[in-house]
PDB file of C-alpha atoms and ligand atoms in Angstrom:
ATOM      1  CA  UNK A  13       6.294  -5.553  -1.585  1.00  0.00           C
ATOM      2  CA  UNK A  14       6.788  -9.004  -3.817  1.00  0.00           C
ATOM      3  CA  UNK A  15      10.239 -10.256  -4.097  1.00  0.00           C
ATOM      4  CA  UNK A  16      10.075 -11.442  -7.847  1.00  0.00           C
ATOM      5  CA  UNK A  17       9.359  -7.378  -8.252  1.00  0.00           C
ATOM      6  CA  UNK A  18      12.524  -6.664  -6.649  1.00  0.00           C
ATOM      7  CA  UNK A  19      14.249  -8.909  -7.592  1.00  0.00           C
ATOM      8  CA  UNK A  20      13.844  -6.939 -11.235  1.00  0.00           C
ATOM      9  CA  UNK A  21      13.972  -3.781 -10.978  1.00  0.00           C
ATOM     10  CA  UNK A  22      17.105  -4.561  -8.369  1.00  0.00           C
ATOM     11  CA  UNK A  23      18.427  -6.415 -12.520  1.00  0.00           C
ATOM     12  CA  UNK A  24      16.359  -3.461 -14.486  1.00  0.00           C
ATOM     13  CA  UNK A  25      15.544  -0.847 -13.223  1.00  0.00           C
ATOM     14  CA  UNK A  26      14.760   0.642 -16.120  1.00  0.00           C
ATOM     15  CA  UNK A  27      13.279  -1.052 -18.272  1.00  0.00           C
ATOM     16  CA  UNK A  28      10.908  -2.756 -15.043  1.00  0.00           C
ATOM     17  CA  UNK A  29      10.426   0.671 -13.919  1.00  0.00           C
ATOM     18  CA  UNK A  30       9.030  -0.264 -10.329  1.00  0.00           C
ATOM     19  CA  UNK A  31       9.009  -1.889  -7.364  1.00  0.00           C
ATOM     20  CA  UNK A  32       5.381  -1.788  -6.493  1.00  0.00           C
ATOM     21  CA  UNK A  33       2.230  -3.638  -8.039  1.00  0.00           C
ATOM     22  CA  UNK A  34       0.051  -0.986  -9.192  1.00  0.00           C
ATOM     23  CA  UNK A  35      -3.032  -0.248  -6.363  1.00  0.00           C
ATOM     24  CA  UNK A  36      -6.221  -2.618  -6.143  1.00  0.00           C
ATOM     25  CA  UNK A  37      -7.867   1.025  -6.287  1.00  0.00           C
ATOM     26  CA  UNK A  38      -5.883   1.928  -9.781  1.00  0.00           C
ATOM     27  CA  UNK A  39      -6.571  -1.434 -11.085  1.00  0.00           C
ATOM     28  CA  UNK A  40     -10.616  -1.350 -10.590  1.00  0.00           C
ATOM     29  CA  UNK A  41     -10.529   2.534 -11.867  1.00  0.00           C
ATOM     30  CA  UNK A  42      -9.466   1.458 -15.136  1.00  0.00           C
ATOM     31  CA  UNK A  43     -10.841  -1.792 -16.016  1.00  0.00           C
ATOM     32  CA  UNK A  44     -13.845   0.200 -15.362  1.00  0.00           C
ATOM     33  CA  UNK A  45     -13.367   2.453 -17.795  1.00  0.00           C
ATOM     34  CA  UNK A  46     -15.153  -0.285 -20.199  1.00  0.00           C
ATOM     35  CA  UNK A  47     -17.322  -3.318 -20.101  1.00  0.00           C
ATOM     36  CA  UNK A  48     -15.307  -6.158 -20.866  1.00  0.00           C
ATOM     37  CA  UNK A  49     -17.936  -8.943 -20.515  1.00  0.00           C
ATOM     38  CA  UNK A  50     -18.537  -8.916 -23.695  1.00  0.00           C
ATOM     39  CA  UNK A  51     -14.934  -8.290 -25.325  1.00  0.00           C
ATOM     40  CA  UNK A  52     -13.886 -10.444 -27.691  1.00  0.00           C
ATOM     41  CA  UNK A  53     -10.285  -9.441 -27.793  1.00  0.00           C
ATOM     42  CA  UNK A  54      -8.251  -7.869 -25.025  1.00  0.00           C
ATOM     43  CA  UNK A  55      -4.168  -7.069 -26.209  1.00  0.00           C
ATOM     44  CA  UNK A  56      -1.961  -5.767 -22.071  1.00  0.00           C
ATOM     45  CA  UNK A  57       0.761  -4.535 -23.051  1.00  0.00           C
ATOM     46  CA  UNK A  58       3.691  -4.793 -19.589  1.00  0.00           C
ATOM     47  CA  UNK A  59       1.452  -6.532 -17.404  1.00  0.00           C
ATOM     48  CA  UNK A  60       4.660  -7.197 -14.690  1.00  0.00           C
ATOM     49  CA  UNK A  61       3.546  -9.137 -11.627  1.00  0.00           C
ATOM     50  CA  UNK A  62      -0.004  -9.803 -13.143  1.00  0.00           C
ATOM     51  CA  UNK A  63      -2.372  -7.786 -11.005  1.00  0.00           C
ATOM     52  CA  UNK A  64      -3.690  -6.028 -14.353  1.00  0.00           C
ATOM     53  CA  UNK A  65      -3.920  -9.776 -16.083  1.00  0.00           C
ATOM     54  CA  UNK A  66      -5.311 -11.417 -12.652  1.00  0.00           C
ATOM     55  CA  UNK A  67      -8.561  -8.996 -13.303  1.00  0.00           C
ATOM     56  CA  UNK A  68      -9.706  -8.886 -16.724  1.00  0.00           C
ATOM     57  CA  UNK A  69      -8.861 -13.117 -17.332  1.00  0.00           C
ATOM     58  CA  UNK A  70     -12.174 -12.835 -14.098  1.00  0.00           C
ATOM     59  CA  UNK A  71     -13.201 -10.173 -16.477  1.00  0.00           C
ATOM     60  CA  UNK A  72     -13.402 -11.810 -19.670  1.00  0.00           C
ATOM     61  CA  UNK A  73     -16.146 -14.491 -21.036  1.00  0.00           C
ATOM     62  CA  UNK A  74     -14.862 -17.908 -21.712  1.00  0.00           C
ATOM     63  CA  UNK A  75     -14.631 -17.238 -25.394  1.00  0.00           C
ATOM     64  CA  UNK A  76     -12.531 -14.196 -25.121  1.00  0.00           C
ATOM     65  CA  UNK A  77      -8.314 -14.040 -25.801  1.00  0.00           C
ATOM     66  CA  UNK A  78      -5.695 -11.441 -23.599  1.00  0.00           C
ATOM     67  CA  UNK A  79      -2.470 -11.667 -25.197  1.00  0.00           C
ATOM     68  CA  UNK A  80      -0.112 -10.163 -23.047  1.00  0.00           C
ATOM     69  CA  UNK A  81       2.976  -8.605 -23.587  1.00  0.00           C
ATOM     70  CA  UNK A  82       6.178  -8.475 -20.587  1.00  0.00           C
ATOM     71  CA  UNK A  83       9.752  -7.843 -21.424  1.00  0.00           C
ATOM     72  CA  UNK A  84      10.871  -8.827 -18.244  1.00  0.00           C
ATOM     73  CA  UNK A  85      11.106 -12.756 -19.331  1.00  0.00           C
ATOM     74  CA  UNK A  86      11.482 -13.974 -15.494  1.00  0.00           C
ATOM     75  CA  UNK A  87       8.170 -11.556 -15.530  1.00  0.00           C
ATOM     76  CA  UNK A  88       6.811 -12.700 -18.125  1.00  0.00           C
ATOM     77  CA  UNK A  89       7.445 -17.002 -16.468  1.00  0.00           C
ATOM     78  CA  UNK A  90       6.243 -16.085 -13.517  1.00  0.00           C
ATOM     79  CA  UNK A  91       2.687 -14.649 -15.429  1.00  0.00           C
ATOM     80  CA  UNK A  92       2.331 -18.086 -17.219  1.00  0.00           C
ATOM     81  CA  UNK A  93       3.116 -19.755 -13.929  1.00  0.00           C
ATOM     82  CA  UNK A  94      -0.342 -17.906 -13.443  1.00  0.00           C
ATOM     83  CA  UNK A  95      -1.742 -18.231 -16.203  1.00  0.00           C
ATOM     84  CA  UNK A  96      -0.585 -22.378 -17.271  1.00  0.00           C
ATOM     85  CA  UNK A  97      -4.882 -23.524 -17.345  1.00  0.00           C
ATOM     86  CA  UNK A  98      -5.986 -20.645 -18.866  1.00  0.00           C
ATOM     87  CA  UNK A  99      -6.880 -21.364 -22.772  1.00  0.00           C
ATOM     88  CA  UNK A 100      -7.395 -17.877 -23.190  1.00  0.00           C
ATOM     89  CA  UNK A 101      -4.104 -15.952 -21.658  1.00  0.00           C
ATOM     90  CA  UNK A 102      -1.255 -16.027 -24.074  1.00  0.00           C
ATOM     91  CA  UNK A 103       2.157 -14.316 -22.490  1.00  0.00           C
ATOM     92  CA  UNK A 104       4.879 -12.780 -24.551  1.00  0.00           C
ATOM     93  CA  UNK A 105       7.872 -12.250 -23.527  1.00  0.00           C
ATOM     94  CA  UNK A 106       8.318  -9.484 -25.998  1.00  0.00           C
ATOM     95  CA  UNK A 107       8.222  -6.085 -26.592  1.00  0.00           C
ATOM     96  CA  UNK A 108       4.555  -4.757 -26.873  1.00  0.00           C
ATOM     97  CA  UNK A 109       5.590  -3.613 -30.379  1.00  0.00           C
ATOM     98  CA  UNK A 110       5.533  -7.261 -31.829  1.00  0.00           C
ATOM     99  CA  UNK A 111       0.942  -7.084 -30.874  1.00  0.00           C
ATOM    100  CA  UNK A 112       0.666  -7.198 -34.000  1.00  0.00           C
ATOM    101  CA  UNK A 113       1.821 -10.365 -35.480  1.00  0.00           C
ATOM    102  CA  UNK A 114      -0.915 -12.692 -32.360  1.00  0.00           C
ATOM    103  CA  UNK A 115      -3.303 -10.815 -33.934  1.00  0.00           C
ATOM    104  CA  UNK A 116      -2.782 -11.300 -37.112  1.00  0.00           C
ATOM    105  CA  UNK A 117      -2.093 -14.922 -36.044  1.00  0.00           C
ATOM    106  CA  UNK A 118      -5.468 -15.098 -34.050  1.00  0.00           C
ATOM    107  CA  UNK A 119      -6.895 -13.376 -37.212  1.00  0.00           C
ATOM    108  CA  UNK A 120      -8.617 -10.779 -35.628  1.00  0.00           C
ATOM    109  CA  UNK A 121      -7.774  -8.148 -37.815  1.00  0.00           C
ATOM    110  CA  UNK A 122     -10.409  -9.896 -40.455  1.00  0.00           C
ATOM    111  CA  UNK A 123     -12.965  -9.879 -38.314  1.00  0.00           C
ATOM    112  CA  UNK A 124     -11.938  -5.761 -37.029  1.00  0.00           C
ATOM    113  CA  UNK A 125      -9.057  -5.863 -34.395  1.00  0.00           C
ATOM    114  CA  UNK A 126      -8.592  -5.865 -30.666  1.00  0.00           C
ATOM    115  CA  UNK A 127     -11.509  -4.529 -28.465  1.00  0.00           C
ATOM    116  CA  UNK A 128      -9.102  -2.348 -26.588  1.00  0.00           C
ATOM    117  CA  UNK A 129      -5.308  -2.586 -25.969  1.00  0.00           C
ATOM    118  CA  UNK A 130      -4.275  -1.675 -21.843  1.00  0.00           C
ATOM    119  CA  UNK A 131      -0.697   0.064 -21.060  1.00  0.00           C
ATOM    120  CA  UNK A 132       1.494  -0.077 -17.686  1.00  0.00           C
ATOM    121  CA  UNK A 133       4.863  -0.066 -20.081  1.00  0.00           C
ATOM    122  CA  UNK A 134       6.366   3.886 -19.158  1.00  0.00           C
ATOM    123  CA  UNK A 135       5.675   4.711 -22.822  1.00  0.00           C
ATOM    124  CA  UNK A 136       7.624   8.245 -22.249  1.00  0.00           C
ATOM    125  CA  UNK A 137      11.065   6.078 -21.507  1.00  0.00           C
ATOM    126  CA  UNK A 138      10.311   5.178 -24.814  1.00  0.00           C
ATOM    127  CA  UNK A 139      12.297   7.236 -27.917  1.00  0.00           C
ATOM    128  CA  UNK A 140       9.824   9.077 -29.968  1.00  0.00           C
ATOM    129  CA  UNK A 141      10.483   7.262 -33.386  1.00  0.00           C
ATOM    130  CA  UNK A 142       8.807   3.495 -31.656  1.00  0.00           C
ATOM    131  CA  UNK A 143       6.001   5.763 -29.431  1.00  0.00           C
ATOM    132  CA  UNK A 144       4.356   7.005 -32.424  1.00  0.00           C
ATOM    133  CA  UNK A 145       4.960   4.100 -34.411  1.00  0.00           C
ATOM    134  CA  UNK A 146       3.224   2.151 -31.477  1.00  0.00           C
ATOM    135  CA  UNK A 147       0.017   3.760 -31.069  1.00  0.00           C
ATOM    136  CA  UNK A 148      -0.136   3.966 -34.672  1.00  0.00           C
ATOM    137  CA  UNK A 149      -0.637   0.913 -34.735  1.00  0.00           C
ATOM    138  CA  UNK A 150      -2.587   0.675 -31.792  1.00  0.00           C
ATOM    139  CA  UNK A 151      -5.169   3.182 -33.117  1.00  0.00           C
ATOM    140  CA  UNK A 152      -5.146   0.968 -36.518  1.00  0.00           C
ATOM    141  CA  UNK A 153      -5.465  -2.893 -34.826  1.00  0.00           C
ATOM    142  CA  UNK A 154      -8.287  -1.469 -32.768  1.00  0.00           C
ATOM    143  CA  UNK A 155     -11.679  -2.423 -33.368  1.00  0.00           C
ATOM    144  CA  UNK A 156     -14.285   0.035 -34.999  1.00  0.00           C
ATOM    145  CA  UNK A 157     -14.621   2.064 -31.245  1.00  0.00           C
ATOM    146  CA  UNK A 158     -12.218   0.197 -29.524  1.00  0.00           C
ATOM    147  CA  UNK A 159     -10.428   1.673 -26.314  1.00  0.00           C
ATOM    148  CA  UNK A 160      -6.480   2.416 -25.699  1.00  0.00           C
ATOM    149  CA  UNK A 161      -6.104   2.767 -22.134  1.00  0.00           C
ATOM    150  CA  UNK A 162      -3.121   3.724 -20.611  1.00  0.00           C
ATOM    151  CA  UNK A 163      -1.893   4.683 -17.268  1.00  0.00           C
ATOM    152  CA  UNK A 164       1.299   6.022 -16.202  1.00  0.00           C
ATOM    153  CA  UNK A 165       3.112   9.188 -14.279  1.00  0.00           C
ATOM    154  CA  UNK A 166       3.172  11.171 -17.047  1.00  0.00           C
ATOM    155  CA  UNK A 167       0.030  12.707 -19.131  1.00  0.00           C
ATOM    156  CA  UNK A 168       1.663  13.388 -22.433  1.00  0.00           C
ATOM    157  CA  UNK A 169      -0.135  11.066 -24.343  1.00  0.00           C
ATOM    158  CA  UNK A 170      -2.934  14.153 -25.444  1.00  0.00           C
ATOM    159  CA  UNK A 171      -0.697  15.281 -28.014  1.00  0.00           C
ATOM    160  CA  UNK A 172       0.842  11.313 -29.289  1.00  0.00           C
ATOM    161  CA  UNK A 173      -3.125  10.289 -29.822  1.00  0.00           C
ATOM    162  CA  UNK A 174      -4.737  12.811 -32.624  1.00  0.00           C
ATOM    163  CA  UNK A 175      -5.489  10.220 -34.638  1.00  0.00           C
ATOM    164  CA  UNK A 176      -8.019   9.274 -31.990  1.00  0.00           C
ATOM    165  CA  UNK A 177     -11.997  10.150 -31.676  1.00  0.00           C
ATOM    166  CA  UNK A 178     -11.773  10.969 -28.464  1.00  0.00           C
ATOM    167  CA  UNK A 179      -8.917  11.490 -25.210  1.00  0.00           C
ATOM    168  CA  UNK A 180      -9.902  11.209 -21.839  1.00  0.00           C
ATOM    169  CA  UNK A 181      -7.787  12.002 -19.208  1.00  0.00           C
ATOM    170  CA  UNK A 182      -7.610  11.178 -15.135  1.00  0.00           C
ATOM    171  CA  UNK A 183      -4.979  12.174 -12.932  1.00  0.00           C
ATOM    172  CA  UNK A 184      -6.105   8.763  -9.833  1.00  0.00           C
ATOM    173  CA  UNK A 185      -4.095   9.834  -6.611  1.00  0.00           C
ATOM    174  CA  UNK A 186      -4.473   6.697  -4.970  1.00  0.00           C
ATOM    175  CA  UNK A 187      -1.750   5.068  -5.756  1.00  0.00           C
ATOM    176  CA  UNK A 188       2.004   4.950  -4.940  1.00  0.00           C
ATOM    177  CA  UNK A 189       3.192   6.667  -7.600  1.00  0.00           C
ATOM    178  CA  UNK A 190       0.113   8.779  -8.276  1.00  0.00           C
ATOM    179  CA  UNK A 191      -1.055   7.432 -12.146  1.00  0.00           C
ATOM    180  CA  UNK A 192      -2.556   9.347 -15.032  1.00  0.00           C
ATOM    181  CA  UNK A 193      -5.627   7.178 -16.703  1.00  0.00           C
ATOM    182  CA  UNK A 194      -5.916   7.983 -20.289  1.00  0.00           C
ATOM    183  CA  UNK A 195      -8.381   6.615 -21.895  1.00  0.00           C
ATOM    184  CA  UNK A 196      -8.338   6.780 -26.523  1.00  0.00           C
ATOM    185  CA  UNK A 197     -11.092   5.553 -27.969  1.00  0.00           C
ATOM    186  CA  UNK A 198     -10.876   4.431 -31.769  1.00  0.00           C
ATOM    187  CA  UNK A 199     -13.999   6.197 -33.906  1.00  0.00           C
ATOM    188  CA  UNK A 200     -17.099   3.828 -34.452  1.00  0.00           C
ATOM    189  CA  UNK A 201     -17.086   2.674 -38.092  1.00  0.00           C
ATOM    190  CA  UNK A 202     -19.344   5.016 -39.247  1.00  0.00           C
ATOM    191  CA  UNK A 203     -17.887   8.273 -37.512  1.00  0.00           C
ATOM    192  CA  UNK A 204     -13.852   8.763 -38.828  1.00  0.00           C
ATOM    193  CA  UNK A 205     -12.986  12.060 -37.117  1.00  0.00           C
ATOM    194  CA  UNK A 206     -11.268  12.758 -40.871  1.00  0.00           C
ATOM    195  CA  UNK A 207     -14.737  11.903 -42.989  1.00  0.00           C
ATOM    196  CA  UNK A 208     -16.356  14.784 -40.534  1.00  0.00           C
ATOM    197  CA  UNK A 209     -15.894  18.181 -41.012  1.00  0.00           C
ATOM    198  CA  UNK A 210     -15.890  20.248 -37.770  1.00  0.00           C
ATOM    199  CA  UNK A 211     -16.111  17.525 -35.619  1.00  0.00           C
ATOM    200  CA  UNK A 212     -12.777  18.049 -32.162  1.00  0.00           C
ATOM    201  CA  UNK A 213     -12.896  15.006 -30.686  1.00  0.00           C
ATOM    202  CA  UNK A 214     -12.763  15.170 -26.589  1.00  0.00           C
ATOM    203  CA  UNK A 215     -10.397  16.871 -24.396  1.00  0.00           C
TER     204      UNK A 215
HETATM  205  C1  SAM F  10       5.411   0.529 -14.171  1.00  0.00           C
HETATM  206  S1  SAM F  10       4.974  -1.339 -15.083  1.00  0.00           S
HETATM  207  C2  SAM F  10       3.087  -2.189 -14.689  1.00  0.00           C
HETATM  208  C3  SAM F  10       3.330  -3.565 -14.654  1.00  0.00           C
HETATM  209  C4  SAM F  10       1.093  -3.716 -13.451  1.00  0.00           C
HETATM  210  N1  SAM F  10       1.307  -3.729 -15.734  1.00  0.00           N
HETATM  211  C5  SAM F  10       1.269  -3.469 -12.462  1.00  0.00           C
HETATM  212  O1  SAM F  10       0.490  -2.303 -13.390  1.00  0.00           O
HETATM  213  O2  SAM F  10       1.575  -2.946 -11.720  1.00  0.00           O
HETATM  214  C6  SAM F  10       5.547  -1.376 -16.376  1.00  0.00           C
HETATM  215  C7  SAM F  10       6.276  -2.878 -17.242  1.00  0.00           C
HETATM  216  O3  SAM F  10       6.090  -3.031 -18.506  1.00  0.00           O
HETATM  217  C8  SAM F  10       7.258  -4.037 -18.734  1.00  0.00           C
HETATM  218  N2  SAM F  10       7.753  -3.214 -20.104  1.00  0.00           N
HETATM  219  C9  SAM F  10       8.428  -1.888 -20.308  1.00  0.00           C
HETATM  220  N3  SAM F  10       8.480  -1.689 -21.277  1.00  0.00           N
HETATM  221  C10 SAM F  10       8.156  -2.982 -21.672  1.00  0.00           C
HETATM  222  C11 SAM F  10       8.157  -3.040 -23.412  1.00  0.00           C
HETATM  223  N4  SAM F  10       8.466  -2.562 -24.499  1.00  0.00           N
HETATM  224  N5  SAM F  10       7.129  -4.437 -24.348  1.00  0.00           N
HETATM  225  C12 SAM F  10       6.855  -4.925 -23.037  1.00  0.00           C
HETATM  226  N6  SAM F  10       6.540  -4.409 -21.805  1.00  0.00           N
HETATM  227  C13 SAM F  10       7.225  -3.768 -21.124  1.00  0.00           C
HETATM  228  C14 SAM F  10       8.344  -3.742 -17.709  1.00  0.00           C
HETATM  229  O4  SAM F  10       9.160  -4.432 -17.587  1.00  0.00           O
HETATM  230  C15 SAM F  10       7.158  -3.787 -16.582  1.00  0.00           C
HETATM  231  O5  SAM F  10       6.588  -4.508 -15.892  1.00  0.00           O
END
């Protein structure tokens, strides 16, 4: 068990919500859902002590940018120490909802938006209005064909992500606790679901 995680969990159990980092198997399974070698901009919500962030940094190319959100300031400092020498990685000790500002500052939205948003935050704890706003913002700020990948203990996202063209879910046991990995894909530019009568998304 990571000592910093245990301390932060005891300090704020409802927000930090976990004591064990995700397993290596879960990190691999989630990140294998997409080829990150060509990604330009990736956003991570709820990085914790950094198990996904470290693996993402090894998969991303030299020109990519990784915007990382971690609400707990102590965990965010721990992340900053790990990535102090990596100019591609920016750590924000903020609510994930602030990601749009960073994308705007990067000038990414003008050139299409983020390629992927990965979320480890317990979305099921968010109040419904906040969750709705966050998921709509993610959809809006993803590039056409971009992916929103969330891992959490509940499979509730299907009903909240109808604006995406595709939704896929996998229950993954080799993690404590087991996780639902949910992948939502935004329609490519020429295949917006609203423009395609009769087209339904994959479940
Ligand atoms: C279940 S842990 C996942 C941590 C890590 N990604 C892993 O897989 O081991 C969730 C993390 O999200 C952070 N968090 C919770 N709500 C958040 C929010 N609204 N914005 C940013 N981070 C948040 C918590 O502080 C915690 O570190």
